Each structure stands twice: as structure tokens, then as C-alpha cells.
GROMACS .gro file of C-alpha atoms in nm:
model
  352
    1UNK     CA    1  -0.810  -8.058   3.584
    2UNK     CA    2  -0.526  -8.292   3.606
    3UNK     CA    3  -0.503  -8.663   3.643
    4UNK     CA    4  -0.303  -8.785   3.952
    5UNK     CA    5  -0.010  -8.903   3.720
    6UNK     CA    6   0.010  -8.581   3.525
    7UNK     CA    7   0.319  -8.363   3.556
    8UNK     CA    8   0.203  -8.072   3.769
    9UNK     CA    9   0.374  -7.796   3.579
   10UNK     CA   10   0.196  -7.448   3.584
   11UNK     CA   11   0.119  -7.258   3.266
   12UNK     CA   12   0.189  -6.906   3.340
   13UNK     CA   13   0.009  -6.632   3.131
   14UNK     CA   14   0.107  -6.270   3.193
   15UNK     CA   15  -0.203  -6.029   3.214
   16UNK     CA   16  -0.164  -5.651   3.231
   17UNK     CA   17  -0.438  -5.459   3.401
   18UNK     CA   18  -0.407  -5.081   3.312
   19UNK     CA   19  -0.598  -4.758   3.284
   20UNK     CA   20  -0.601  -4.417   3.461
   21UNK     CA   21  -0.621  -4.396   3.831
   22UNK     CA   22  -0.983  -4.423   3.952
   23UNK     CA   23  -1.102  -4.614   3.637
   24UNK     CA   24  -1.202  -4.910   3.860
   25UNK     CA   25  -0.924  -5.167   3.781
   26UNK     CA   26  -0.863  -5.296   4.142
   27UNK     CA   27  -1.239  -5.294   4.214
   28UNK     CA   28  -1.312  -5.536   3.948
   29UNK     CA   29  -1.006  -5.753   4.017
   30UNK     CA   30  -1.101  -5.775   4.374
   31UNK     CA   31  -1.469  -5.878   4.281
   32UNK     CA   32  -1.362  -6.134   4.018
   33UNK     CA   33  -1.066  -6.294   4.208
   34UNK     CA   34  -1.091  -6.203   4.577
   35UNK     CA   35  -1.463  -6.254   4.642
   36UNK     CA   36  -1.552  -5.893   4.722
   37UNK     CA   37  -1.889  -5.762   4.667
   38UNK     CA   38  -1.958  -5.431   4.495
   39UNK     CA   39  -2.059  -5.241   4.799
   40UNK     CA   40  -1.727  -5.337   4.973
   41UNK     CA   41  -1.474  -5.199   4.699
   42UNK     CA   42  -1.524  -4.848   4.835
   43UNK     CA   43  -1.261  -4.909   5.106
   44UNK     CA   44  -1.000  -5.015   4.848
   45UNK     CA   45  -0.722  -4.747   4.821
   46UNK     CA   46  -0.525  -4.652   4.504
   47UNK     CA   47  -0.288  -4.907   4.363
   48UNK     CA   48   0.083  -4.792   4.432
   49UNK     CA   49   0.299  -4.883   4.135
   50UNK     CA   50   0.224  -5.252   4.050
   51UNK     CA   51   0.042  -5.518   4.263
   52UNK     CA   52   0.130  -5.861   4.141
   53UNK     CA   53  -0.112  -6.157   4.189
   54UNK     CA   54  -0.037  -6.509   4.087
   55UNK     CA   55  -0.400  -6.645   4.052
   56UNK     CA   56  -0.442  -7.019   3.996
   57UNK     CA   57  -0.722  -7.095   3.772
   58UNK     CA   58  -0.855  -7.429   3.650
   59UNK     CA   59  -0.600  -7.631   3.837
   60UNK     CA   60  -0.261  -7.545   3.686
   61UNK     CA   61  -0.323  -7.237   3.482
   62UNK     CA   62  -0.145  -6.964   3.674
   63UNK     CA   63  -0.262  -6.598   3.579
   64UNK     CA   64   0.028  -6.371   3.648
   65UNK     CA   65  -0.178  -6.053   3.689
   66UNK     CA   66  -0.006  -5.713   3.710
   67UNK     CA   67  -0.247  -5.455   3.839
   68UNK     CA   68  -0.071  -5.140   3.737
   69UNK     CA   69  -0.139  -4.797   3.933
   70UNK     CA   70  -0.270  -4.540   3.692
   71UNK     CA   71  -0.129  -4.231   3.820
   72UNK     CA   72   0.069  -4.015   3.572
   73UNK     CA   73   0.403  -4.066   3.763
   74UNK     CA   74   0.370  -4.448   3.754
   75UNK     CA   75   0.260  -4.459   3.396
   76UNK     CA   76   0.554  -4.262   3.302
   77UNK     CA   77   0.780  -4.501   3.473
   78UNK     CA   78   0.623  -4.800   3.296
   79UNK     CA   79   0.686  -4.626   2.963
   80UNK     CA   80   1.055  -4.549   3.036
   81UNK     CA   81   1.282  -4.723   3.275
   82UNK     CA   82   1.029  -5.017   3.331
   83UNK     CA   83   0.939  -5.048   2.968
   84UNK     CA   84   1.102  -5.379   2.890
   85UNK     CA   85   0.996  -5.558   3.207
   86UNK     CA   86   0.628  -5.438   3.225
   87UNK     CA   87   0.551  -5.506   2.857
   88UNK     CA   88   0.745  -5.816   2.777
   89UNK     CA   89   0.593  -6.158   2.733
   90UNK     CA   90   0.231  -6.013   2.784
   91UNK     CA   91  -0.052  -6.253   2.690
   92UNK     CA   92  -0.329  -6.009   2.743
   93UNK     CA   93  -0.360  -5.641   2.811
   94UNK     CA   94  -0.690  -5.536   2.993
   95UNK     CA   95  -0.731  -5.163   2.960
   96UNK     CA   96  -1.005  -4.991   3.159
   97UNK     CA   97  -1.157  -4.664   3.053
   98UNK     CA   98  -1.379  -4.466   3.295
   99UNK     CA   99  -1.686  -4.395   3.063
  100UNK     CA  100  -1.754  -4.067   3.257
  101UNK     CA  101  -1.391  -3.936   3.246
  102UNK     CA  102  -1.381  -3.567   3.162
  103UNK     CA  103  -1.044  -3.609   2.993
  104UNK     CA  104  -1.112  -3.882   2.732
  105UNK     CA  105  -0.869  -3.721   2.499
  106UNK     CA  106  -0.595  -3.745   2.736
  107UNK     CA  107  -0.699  -4.107   2.815
  108UNK     CA  108  -0.674  -4.184   2.444
  109UNK     CA  109  -0.312  -4.056   2.451
  110UNK     CA  110  -0.223  -4.252   2.756
  111UNK     CA  111  -0.370  -4.564   2.581
  112UNK     CA  112  -0.182  -4.489   2.256
  113UNK     CA  113   0.132  -4.481   2.450
  114UNK     CA  114   0.057  -4.807   2.623
  115UNK     CA  115  -0.034  -5.005   2.309
  116UNK     CA  116   0.281  -4.874   2.131
  117UNK     CA  117   0.492  -5.018   2.413
  118UNK     CA  118   0.286  -5.338   2.404
  119UNK     CA  119   0.350  -5.360   2.020
  120UNK     CA  120   0.719  -5.322   2.061
  121UNK     CA  121   0.755  -5.586   2.331
  122UNK     CA  122   0.455  -5.824   2.286
  123UNK     CA  123   0.319  -5.785   1.942
  124UNK     CA  124   0.119  -6.103   1.961
  125UNK     CA  125  -0.078  -5.982   2.286
  126UNK     CA  126  -0.455  -5.964   2.278
  127UNK     CA  127  -0.629  -5.641   2.404
  128UNK     CA  128  -0.943  -5.629   2.581
  129UNK     CA  129  -1.083  -5.265   2.613
  130UNK     CA  130  -1.332  -5.246   2.921
  131UNK     CA  131  -1.539  -4.933   2.887
  132UNK     CA  132  -1.631  -4.914   3.269
  133UNK     CA  133  -1.886  -4.766   3.500
  134UNK     CA  134  -2.152  -4.795   3.243
  135UNK     CA  135  -2.429  -4.784   3.509
  136UNK     CA  136  -2.365  -4.412   3.538
  137UNK     CA  137  -2.486  -4.358   3.191
  138UNK     CA  138  -2.856  -4.323   3.134
  139UNK     CA  139  -2.991  -4.658   3.003
  140UNK     CA  140  -3.120  -4.527   2.688
  141UNK     CA  141  -2.777  -4.361   2.593
  142UNK     CA  142  -2.552  -4.657   2.689
  143UNK     CA  143  -2.537  -4.816   2.339
  144UNK     CA  144  -2.468  -4.473   2.183
  145UNK     CA  145  -2.190  -4.373   2.439
  146UNK     CA  146  -2.037  -4.719   2.411
  147UNK     CA  147  -2.018  -4.713   2.021
  148UNK     CA  148  -1.864  -4.359   2.021
  149UNK     CA  149  -1.587  -4.458   2.276
  150UNK     CA  150  -1.520  -4.778   2.112
  151UNK     CA  151  -1.485  -4.621   1.765
  152UNK     CA  152  -1.230  -4.365   1.892
  153UNK     CA  153  -1.031  -4.635   2.082
  154UNK     CA  154  -1.041  -4.866   1.793
  155UNK     CA  155  -0.906  -4.593   1.562
  156UNK     CA  156  -0.603  -4.538   1.804
  157UNK     CA  157  -0.548  -4.931   1.819
  158UNK     CA  158  -0.533  -4.953   1.435
  159UNK     CA  159  -0.284  -4.665   1.423
  160UNK     CA  160  -0.054  -4.854   1.657
  161UNK     CA  161  -0.065  -5.191   1.488
  162UNK     CA  162  -0.347  -5.381   1.661
  163UNK     CA  163  -0.649  -5.456   1.437
  164UNK     CA  164  -0.477  -5.454   1.106
  165UNK     CA  165  -0.676  -5.218   0.883
  166UNK     CA  166  -1.019  -5.083   0.857
  167UNK     CA  167  -1.135  -5.401   0.708
  168UNK     CA  168  -1.044  -5.628   1.001
  169UNK     CA  169  -1.070  -5.349   1.264
  170UNK     CA  170  -1.075  -5.495   1.604
  171UNK     CA  171  -0.920  -5.830   1.514
  172UNK     CA  172  -0.685  -5.804   1.815
  173UNK     CA  173  -0.888  -5.573   2.038
  174UNK     CA  174  -1.228  -5.663   2.184
  175UNK     CA  175  -1.468  -5.416   2.344
  176UNK     CA  176  -1.680  -5.453   2.641
  177UNK     CA  177  -1.911  -5.219   2.846
  178UNK     CA  178  -1.882  -5.303   3.220
  179UNK     CA  179  -2.007  -5.220   3.569
  180UNK     CA  180  -1.949  -5.368   3.894
  181UNK     CA  181  -2.304  -5.354   3.970
  182UNK     CA  182  -2.428  -5.599   3.725
  183UNK     CA  183  -2.329  -5.910   3.538
  184UNK     CA  184  -2.154  -5.719   3.260
  185UNK     CA  185  -1.836  -5.761   3.469
  186UNK     CA  186  -1.854  -6.131   3.459
  187UNK     CA  187  -1.940  -6.137   3.074
  188UNK     CA  188  -1.619  -5.931   2.985
  189UNK     CA  189  -1.380  -6.140   3.225
  190UNK     CA  190  -1.530  -6.462   3.087
  191UNK     CA  191  -1.401  -6.370   2.746
  192UNK     CA  192  -1.067  -6.299   2.891
  193UNK     CA  193  -1.042  -6.630   3.060
  194UNK     CA  194  -1.168  -6.815   2.762
  195UNK     CA  195  -0.887  -6.673   2.550
  196UNK     CA  196  -0.621  -6.772   2.815
  197UNK     CA  197  -0.743  -7.131   2.866
  198UNK     CA  198  -0.517  -7.325   2.593
  199UNK     CA  199  -0.763  -7.624   2.561
  200UNK     CA  200  -1.091  -7.457   2.573
  201UNK     CA  201  -1.173  -7.631   2.235
  202UNK     CA  202  -1.112  -7.974   2.373
  203UNK     CA  203  -1.331  -7.913   2.672
  204UNK     CA  204  -1.611  -7.791   2.434
  205UNK     CA  205  -1.584  -8.115   2.238
  206UNK     CA  206  -1.616  -8.330   2.553
  207UNK     CA  207  -1.916  -8.110   2.661
  208UNK     CA  208  -2.084  -8.144   2.327
  209UNK     CA  209  -2.047  -8.524   2.343
  210UNK     CA  210  -2.196  -8.529   2.702
  211UNK     CA  211  -2.484  -8.310   2.596
  212UNK     CA  212  -2.576  -8.532   2.311
  213UNK     CA  213  -2.548  -8.844   2.551
  214UNK     CA  214  -2.773  -8.698   2.826
  215UNK     CA  215  -2.995  -8.500   2.589
  216UNK     CA  216  -2.929  -8.167   2.768
  217UNK     CA  217  -3.051  -7.839   2.633
  218UNK     CA  218  -2.742  -7.661   2.760
  219UNK     CA  219  -2.426  -7.746   2.960
  220UNK     CA  220  -2.226  -7.464   3.126
  221UNK     CA  221  -1.880  -7.513   3.284
  222UNK     CA  222  -1.794  -7.280   3.570
  223UNK     CA  223  -1.453  -7.240   3.749
  224UNK     CA  224  -1.546  -7.313   4.128
  225UNK     CA  225  -1.343  -7.033   4.292
  226UNK     CA  226  -1.438  -6.746   4.078
  227UNK     CA  227  -1.763  -6.861   3.941
  228UNK     CA  228  -1.652  -6.742   3.597
  229UNK     CA  229  -1.788  -6.937   3.299
  230UNK     CA  230  -1.513  -7.128   3.125
  231UNK     CA  231  -1.710  -7.229   2.821
  232UNK     CA  232  -2.080  -7.368   2.744
  233UNK     CA  233  -2.242  -7.595   2.487
  234UNK     CA  234  -2.601  -7.501   2.372
  235UNK     CA  235  -2.810  -7.745   2.155
  236UNK     CA  236  -2.955  -7.579   1.857
  237UNK     CA  237  -3.313  -7.532   1.979
  238UNK     CA  238  -3.178  -7.383   2.301
  239UNK     CA  239  -2.927  -7.147   2.144
  240UNK     CA  240  -3.201  -7.018   1.894
  241UNK     CA  241  -3.484  -6.988   2.139
  242UNK     CA  242  -3.349  -6.865   2.467
  243UNK     CA  243  -3.464  -6.522   2.535
  244UNK     CA  244  -3.190  -6.451   2.792
  245UNK     CA  245  -2.847  -6.401   2.617
  246UNK     CA  246  -2.701  -6.298   2.947
  247UNK     CA  247  -2.818  -6.607   3.139
  248UNK     CA  248  -2.449  -6.732   3.175
  249UNK     CA  249  -2.333  -6.420   3.347
  250UNK     CA  250  -2.647  -6.400   3.565
  251UNK     CA  251  -2.566  -6.742   3.677
  252UNK     CA  252  -2.207  -6.651   3.754
  253UNK     CA  253  -2.350  -6.351   3.968
  254UNK     CA  254  -2.601  -6.593   4.141
  255UNK     CA  255  -2.335  -6.837   4.228
  256UNK     CA  256  -2.090  -6.572   4.354
  257UNK     CA  257  -2.372  -6.431   4.575
  258UNK     CA  258  -2.451  -6.779   4.706
  259UNK     CA  259  -2.089  -6.832   4.799
  260UNK     CA  260  -2.098  -6.516   5.010
  261UNK     CA  261  -2.430  -6.630   5.171
  262UNK     CA  262  -2.261  -6.984   5.258
  263UNK     CA  263  -1.947  -6.791   5.379
  264UNK     CA  264  -2.171  -6.578   5.604
  265UNK     CA  265  -2.357  -6.848   5.774
  266UNK     CA  266  -2.072  -7.097   5.809
  267UNK     CA  267  -1.778  -6.865   5.903
  268UNK     CA  268  -1.573  -7.001   5.619
  269UNK     CA  269  -1.363  -6.771   5.370
  270UNK     CA  270  -1.577  -6.675   5.074
  271UNK     CA  271  -1.318  -6.799   4.835
  272UNK     CA  272  -1.339  -7.164   5.017
  273UNK     CA  273  -1.722  -7.168   5.035
  274UNK     CA  274  -1.888  -7.421   4.795
  275UNK     CA  275  -2.177  -7.631   4.769
  276UNK     CA  276  -2.212  -8.009   4.676
  277UNK     CA  277  -2.504  -7.994   4.441
  278UNK     CA  278  -2.804  -7.793   4.343
  279UNK     CA  279  -3.124  -7.923   4.192
  280UNK     CA  280  -3.441  -7.754   4.057
  281UNK     CA  281  -3.709  -7.984   3.900
  282UNK     CA  282  -4.021  -7.853   3.743
  283UNK     CA  283  -4.281  -8.022   3.511
  284UNK     CA  284  -4.123  -7.846   3.217
  285UNK     CA  285  -3.732  -7.864   3.276
  286UNK     CA  286  -3.474  -7.974   3.523
  287UNK     CA  287  -3.170  -7.768   3.628
  288UNK     CA  288  -2.860  -7.922   3.796
  289UNK     CA  289  -2.531  -7.772   3.932
  290UNK     CA  290  -2.288  -8.036   4.034
  291UNK     CA  291  -1.897  -8.073   4.067
  292UNK     CA  292  -1.734  -8.195   3.759
  293UNK     CA  293  -1.380  -8.179   3.864
  294UNK     CA  294  -1.177  -8.047   4.151
  295UNK     CA  295  -1.188  -7.695   3.989
  296UNK     CA  296  -1.517  -7.688   3.803
  297UNK     CA  297  -1.883  -7.703   3.844
  298UNK     CA  298  -2.117  -7.815   3.559
  299UNK     CA  299  -2.468  -7.663   3.512
  300UNK     CA  300  -2.710  -7.874   3.328
  301UNK     CA  301  -3.040  -7.772   3.170
  302UNK     CA  302  -3.246  -8.053   3.043
  303UNK     CA  303  -3.609  -8.170   2.981
  304UNK     CA  304  -3.820  -8.319   3.268
  305UNK     CA  305  -3.827  -8.669   3.352
  306UNK     CA  306  -3.684  -8.865   3.657
  307UNK     CA  307  -3.532  -9.136   3.443
  308UNK     CA  308  -3.365  -8.896   3.212
  309UNK     CA  309  -3.226  -8.720   3.519
  310UNK     CA  310  -3.087  -9.029   3.704
  311UNK     CA  311  -2.911  -9.142   3.367
  312UNK     CA  312  -2.776  -8.789   3.327
  313UNK     CA  313  -2.623  -8.785   3.673
  314UNK     CA  314  -2.455  -9.133   3.600
  315UNK     CA  315  -2.314  -9.024   3.273
  316UNK     CA  316  -2.174  -8.701   3.434
  317UNK     CA  317  -2.006  -8.916   3.703
  318UNK     CA  318  -1.871  -9.127   3.430
  319UNK     CA  319  -1.738  -8.830   3.239
  320UNK     CA  320  -1.532  -8.670   3.538
  321UNK     CA  321  -1.215  -8.880   3.452
  322UNK     CA  322  -1.224  -8.768   3.095
  323UNK     CA  323  -1.230  -8.399   3.196
  324UNK     CA  324  -0.967  -8.463   3.446
  325UNK     CA  325  -0.732  -8.583   3.172
  326UNK     CA  326  -0.714  -8.228   3.017
  327UNK     CA  327  -0.400  -8.120   3.160
  328UNK     CA  328  -0.404  -7.753   3.078
  329UNK     CA  329  -0.053  -7.701   3.205
  330UNK     CA  330   0.152  -7.915   2.974
  331UNK     CA  331  -0.041  -7.930   2.645
  332UNK     CA  332  -0.095  -7.670   2.371
  333UNK     CA  333  -0.433  -7.593   2.258
  334UNK     CA  334  -0.401  -7.751   1.928
  335UNK     CA  335  -0.234  -8.082   2.079
  336UNK     CA  336  -0.506  -8.113   2.342
  337UNK     CA  337  -0.787  -8.072   2.092
  338UNK     CA  338  -0.641  -8.316   1.840
  339UNK     CA  339  -0.597  -8.581   2.110
  340UNK     CA  340  -0.946  -8.539   2.235
  341UNK     CA  341  -1.082  -8.558   1.880
  342UNK     CA  342  -0.886  -8.864   1.801
  343UNK     CA  343  -0.987  -9.049   2.131
  344UNK     CA  344  -1.352  -8.955   2.058
  345UNK     CA  345  -1.348  -9.085   1.692
  346UNK     CA  346  -1.171  -9.411   1.796
  347UNK     CA  347  -1.374  -9.498   2.110
  348UNK     CA  348  -1.641  -9.244   2.193
  349UNK     CA  349  -1.597  -9.037   2.504
  350UNK     CA  350  -1.911  -9.151   2.673
  351UNK     CA  351  -2.152  -9.438   2.673
  352UNK     CA  352  -2.529  -9.418   2.687
   0.00000   0.00000   0.00000
């Protein structure tokens, strides 16, 4: 999201994707970033050594993603002769555990070696642990299994310097149960992206002001290519009363499916397929998805009324330049947030 006069420097963040071979790392990467659908990942082969991907996200944020093969020989190489290059300057480690692995203790030992190397070379890195293939566990046992696995992994993390002590356990480690067959995958990766976007707070401030102006129940910002949620703002009555806590990820999944449908019927690549606008109007509410910037779509949930709807569209159009000013390539999180707050305090970001 850049204004035309902004310096187009790219903010690079290094992300390691690791775990034992067959855990599902490349499958999830292909679904999230390469527009695969779950049924198609069966044809993916095992990752050999490291597959590097430079993924542009939100304009000039470049994710330098290292998808690391999980075979024992490759892991040994990462921990010995490649140690300094693999684990240096890491912003995020995403470590994937296969929930049905019959060698969980061995997986824990492997994880311990990885986080030790990370601690030595990138002590400020954030760790996201994905306990994957949760769809293979009986639904009534998923919470129990997830808790057991998380506790064991958290203990190892603390032993190797991530999470501090038992009182603030998990401070640097987040745990997510995932599956490629439901929206849990989008929920986990949304958290990763939110952590990496340096000015998410500034974006939220502008969304909050826009929500007040148009009297929206909820605003959700999605990245256009991946359909991942960047952030959202919920007004108090919506946040407290909505019975669907996974609605953001459900919408990500719906948007991704729609992209595949558009691609199928137009012959366009799935990564390029998009729509201009989607409207749903009922007697009780209105729902709108529209382009907010070159790289984002905005979903709006609001009350019913044609005059309110038309005013909202005008205000969203007026807000586009404000969002385009958030140059995530050249501003730190703090500087961007302070500037947005100062501008809003002096002038107000939007007008009724």
C-alpha cells in the first residue's frame, strides 16, 4: 500500500518453515501462497533441502520464506555446516508437527535442536507451532490431544529460552491446531502475517475511524492475492454478540474458493483472478466486499438502509488515499502508528 511518490524499498522478513518430512509444510505453503486447493497437494513431492520463495505481501513487504526439507540428513546439515546461514536473521520460525506422528518424542528432540540453533542466531525470533492434520483426530478428542502436544512442546521451548519461565510460558511461542481441509489453516497463517506486518496498528487505527464514520458493525481487511486477513475492527456490540468466532477464516476460505471459480471460468491464473465488488443486502444487514487498495480488499458488515450504504461507499472511496499512505516498506511499526495517530488527532482521517 504505497503512494506513488513513496520510495519503493522492500521490507524483507525471513521466515523458516520447518518440521519432519511428511508433516505437511509444503502443502500448507502451496495452499496459502500458490493458490492450490487441498485435493491437489497430493501431487506435491518431498522438499529437497531448502526451497526459497520471495513472496510479496501487502505491496512492499517481502516474505523471504525458507521451506526446509525435513529428512534427517537435511536437518543434520541445517544444524551443522549450514547453521549460521539457515538460522541467522530469522523473524519467524513456523514449526509443523504431524499430530499423528508415531515418533513424537523424536520429533520433540528435533524441535529442541532447532530452537537451540534459533536461540543462538536469532534470539528475538517469534515461534509459531502448528500442530497439523488435526482433521485426522476424532472431533471429541481434538482439544485434549492439542493440549497434550502443546504442553510438551511448550516445556521444550522454555528449556531452550523461548517463553521465559512457567509464569509467562508461551510468550514467544504461539500454538495452533491446523488442517488443510478447513479454515484453521487460514487462522494460523493470519496470525503469522499480522505479526510480520510492521504497521498493523496504524492500519487498525484507520479502520476504527472508518468504522465509526460509516457506523459499520465490522470491517475486515484482506490481502487480495492470498485472501488472508490482515486485521479487523469489530464494534463492541458485534464483537460481543457474534456467535461465529471463526467468521474471518471462513470468509478467507470462501474468497479463495471464489478465486478458483473465477480462474476456472475465465482461464486466468488463480493468483490473478479477482472481483471488483460483492454486495449482499437484506432487511436486517448489508455486506460489502470492495477493493480498498491495490493489494487489499475490505469487507464491511453494517446495518440495513440504502442511504447508509451509499454514504459508506463514498467514505470508503475517500479513505483509499489514507490507507495508501501507509508505506510498510520504509516505516517502523512505532513510527507509522505515531504518525497516523498524530494526523488523526489534528485533522481527523475521515469526514462524515
